Amino acid sequence: MLPLVRVPWSRTLPWRPTLVRNLATRGPPIPKFRDRAAKLLPTPFIRPERPPRPPRPTRAKPTARAPEPEVNTFASLHIHPVLVRAVAETFAVRELTELQGHLLRKLFDQSEDLVLRAHTGTGKSFAILLYLIHMLLTQGHLQRHLKSLRATEDEPEILPTVPSQPAESRALGDAFVDALNLYQEAQAKDTHKSSAANGLGNLPHPSALILAPNTELALQFAAWADRLLEACQRHLLAERVDADRLKLPAPGRIVTDATLYQVLYRGGADPEAQARVLATTTPWLLIATPQRLQEIPATARPRLDRLRWLVLDEVDHLLSLPRRFAPVRQRNIRRKHPKGAELLTDLIMGRTARSSRVAPNAPALPAPVQRPRLLVNSATINRDLRYFITHAKGWTNGAAIFLDGQASGFSPATLRHHCLLLNHESIRNLKPKASDPNPEVMSDLPTPDDTAPLNAEETLPSVDGSEDGPPVTPRVRGRRVIEYGEGVYEAVAEVCRHETYDTLLVFIHNDFSTQAFIDRLAIEEGVRAQAFTPDVAPAGPEGRILVLGERTARGLDIPGVTHVLIVDIPSSVQSFIHMAGRTGRMGRSGKVFALLQDRGSTENRAQTMYAQLGITPQPYELVE
Ligand SMILES: Nc1ncnc2c1ncn2[C@@H]1O[C@H](COP(=O)(O)OP(=O)(O)OP(=O)(O)O)[C@@H](O)[C@H]1O
C-alpha cells in the first residue's frame, strides 16, 4: 500500500482551473480522474438536434437572356437625331465603331475625366467631336441660335429650289425660305456679336476647348466641325417646316457662324483678324493651337474659367515629355520652359501658382469657376504620361477613366511594312532582328503593364517626380544639316513607279525643305509631287504624291492614303507609328515603306525599332 501523502489544499489551486478547462475541452486525460471530473463539471449541455432545413425554393431559370444593349449604334446611345443625319450625309458614317461606341458610352454614362489610347485611324478624335456637337445640340444652343435671327426680304439666290411646289404647300415653303433668309441676313450683316446678345445662350465664354498640337490638325477639326454644324443647321431649319415637301439647301450654302466655333492657329492666318473676331464674338467651341491661344492679346482673350470640356488631342505631342531616360539637363530645360499646352491646362484647371512662377508671361486667366472635364487621346500614351497627367500634375478629378483600345501591337494589322536600305550603289531589304533583348528599356512605347491602374505612391523614372516634368525631346538629329543622297530620290521614284496608289505620302525630316525635295524629285527622277496643305486638291485618277514634314503626321486624316514613304530613320518610335498611321485607317489596308540611308548604325537602329514595335518588315519583292 502506498503511503498517503497529504498535500495542503492551497497547493491544488494552480492546477484546478487548468484541470477544469482541460476536462471541459478535451475530456479527462487520465481514467482515475474521471469520477472526480464528473463531479467538477457541470451537467453537459446537449445541443438539441436541428430540424432539417426545408429545401430552398429553386429559382426558375430565365428561358432567354435579355439581349445586351448594342454599344455601337447611334440609336442605343441616343445621339441627337439631327447629328445622326448630319454625320450620315456629310461623312457617310452610319455606324459607330466598337471603340467609338465604348468611348461615347463612357462619356455619356460617367462623369470622370478620360484618357483614351487606341490605334491610329480608329476615329478617336472624330468621336470626341461628335460628343461635343451632340452636347451643343442637346443643350439647345444651336436651336436658340437659329430662332434668334431676324427676318428680311432679300437674298433670293440662297433660297432652296422648290421646282414644282404645289399651291397648298406654298405657305410652308415660304416659312422655310423666311427662316433661311433671316439666318443668312443676320450673318451677312454682322458676325461680330457676342453669343449672349445673339441669344445663343449663356455666357461670354466658350464651353469647349480643343487644343491641337499643330495648325493642320486644328484646321482639320475646324473643317469637320464646319461640315457637321452646317448640316445640323440645315436639318434643324428643315424641321421647322414640313421637311418632306421641301428640298434642303445644297450643302455648303449655310455659313457656320462665329458664335458656334472658331479656330485659332498660326501660319497663313491673319492674327489680328482672329483676335478681332474673338474679341467681339465668343464661340461655343474654340479650337486652337496652344501657341496661338497664348499670343491672343488680353483684350481679345476668351474667358476659359467656365469651360465645360477641355480636349487635349495628341496629348503626348502637346506635352512632349522627356524620354524615359532623358539626361537631367534635358529635364531641367523642359521644367524651365514648359510647353504652351501645359501652361494653359494648368491655368484652366486652377493650378496657376507654379506655372505663373515658371513662366511670368503666361496669360493671366481668372481662377476657374468650374473645372472642365478633361478628355485626352493619342495612339501613343504611355504609363509615364498617364502618371504625369493624373498624379504629377493632378489635372484629373481622381482616377480618370483609362480606355485602352490597343488590344495588341502598335501597328494596325492591316498595314504591310517594308524597309529598304539605300546607298549610292544599291538598294536592299532590311533583315529583321529576331527579338530585342530588352525593348522596354530602350523605348518610350506603351508597355504591357500600361493598362494597370496607376498607384499614387509609385515613382516613375521618366517623370521628374518632384515637379512638372516634361522637357521637350530634342533628340531629333540635333541641328546638323539634313542632306539626302541621290539614292533617296531614286528609291522614292522607284516605289512610285511600281506601286499603284491613290494618295502617296512622303514624310521627310522637319528641317529639310519640302520644296527642295519636290524640286529634286522632279529634276532628277521626273516624278511630280506637291507639298501637302490642308486645302490641297483631291487625288485625280492617276493618284497624287504629297510631301510633308515628319511633325505634320500627327492626327492628320487625309482621304485615300494607300502608301506612306518614310524617308530616313524617324526621330522617335512614336513618330514612326504616327507617320505609318496615315494609311490603313478605319480598317483599310495600306503599305508603309521606310527608306533609310545605309550609313553608320542605321541598320541596327532600324532593327531595334521594328523589334520594339513587334513589326516584321516584309521583303520588297523588287529588291534583293
Ligand atoms: N464610325 C465610322 N465609320 C467610318 N468612318 C469613320 C467613322 N468614324 C470616323 N470615321 C472617319 O475616320 C476619320 C477620322 O479619324 P480620326 O482622325 O478621328 O482617327 P484617330 O483615331 O483620331 O486617328 P489618329 O490617331 O491618327 O489621330 C474621318 O475621316 C472620319 O470620316
XYZ file of C-alpha atoms and ligand atoms in Angstrom, residues 74 87 91-97 99-100 118-128 130 217 220-221 224 313-314 377-379 553-559 578 581-582 585-586 588, ligand 1:
76
model
C -26.223 55.792 -82.731
C -22.928 62.604 -89.972
C -19.202 61.773 -93.798
C -21.242 58.744 -94.878
C -20.823 57.397 -91.342
C -23.873 55.369 -90.375
C -22.439 53.178 -87.647
C -20.005 53.765 -84.875
C -17.001 51.535 -84.490
C -14.193 51.770 -79.871
C -16.305 54.826 -80.597
C -6.171 53.394 -79.471
C -4.551 52.686 -82.816
C -4.190 55.463 -85.322
C -7.166 55.895 -87.616
C -9.788 54.394 -85.320
C -11.867 57.566 -85.173
C -10.888 58.766 -81.689
C -10.773 62.489 -82.450
C -13.870 62.288 -84.620
C -15.880 60.614 -81.867
C -14.866 63.283 -79.352
C -19.315 64.159 -82.240
C -4.800 69.335 -87.066
C -8.929 69.550 -89.684
C -11.066 69.793 -86.552
C -15.130 68.655 -89.522
C -5.756 65.931 -78.812
C -2.486 64.075 -79.490
C -6.267 60.991 -76.516
C -3.417 59.651 -78.575
C -2.233 56.371 -80.060
C 1.944 63.451 -89.300
C 0.121 63.871 -86.019
C -3.590 63.199 -86.255
C -3.958 64.093 -89.942
C -6.761 62.343 -91.731
C -6.027 62.628 -95.443
C -8.554 60.755 -97.545
C 2.061 58.250 -86.347
C -0.768 55.529 -89.231
C -1.742 57.955 -92.013
C -7.179 53.849 -91.341
C -10.588 52.596 -90.331
C -8.451 49.724 -94.651
N -17.709 55.075 -87.483
C -17.031 55.436 -88.554
N -17.161 54.783 -89.712
C -16.472 55.134 -90.806
N -15.595 56.150 -90.845
C -15.407 56.851 -89.718
C -16.112 56.536 -88.518
N -15.727 57.409 -87.571
C -14.827 58.224 -88.130
N -14.635 57.890 -89.419
C -13.703 58.530 -90.330
O -12.419 58.379 -89.761
C -11.711 59.585 -89.881
C -11.394 60.148 -88.516
O -10.380 59.503 -87.940
P -9.699 60.202 -86.677
O -8.723 61.226 -87.132
O -10.733 60.608 -85.709
O -8.932 58.944 -86.119
P -7.911 58.929 -84.937
O -8.087 57.624 -84.268
O -8.055 60.149 -84.119
O -6.543 58.915 -85.748
P -5.110 59.455 -85.268
O -4.689 58.617 -84.111
O -4.278 59.267 -86.465
O -5.337 60.878 -84.903
C -12.597 60.566 -90.591
O -12.245 60.588 -91.942
C -13.964 60.013 -90.418
O -14.759 60.315 -91.527
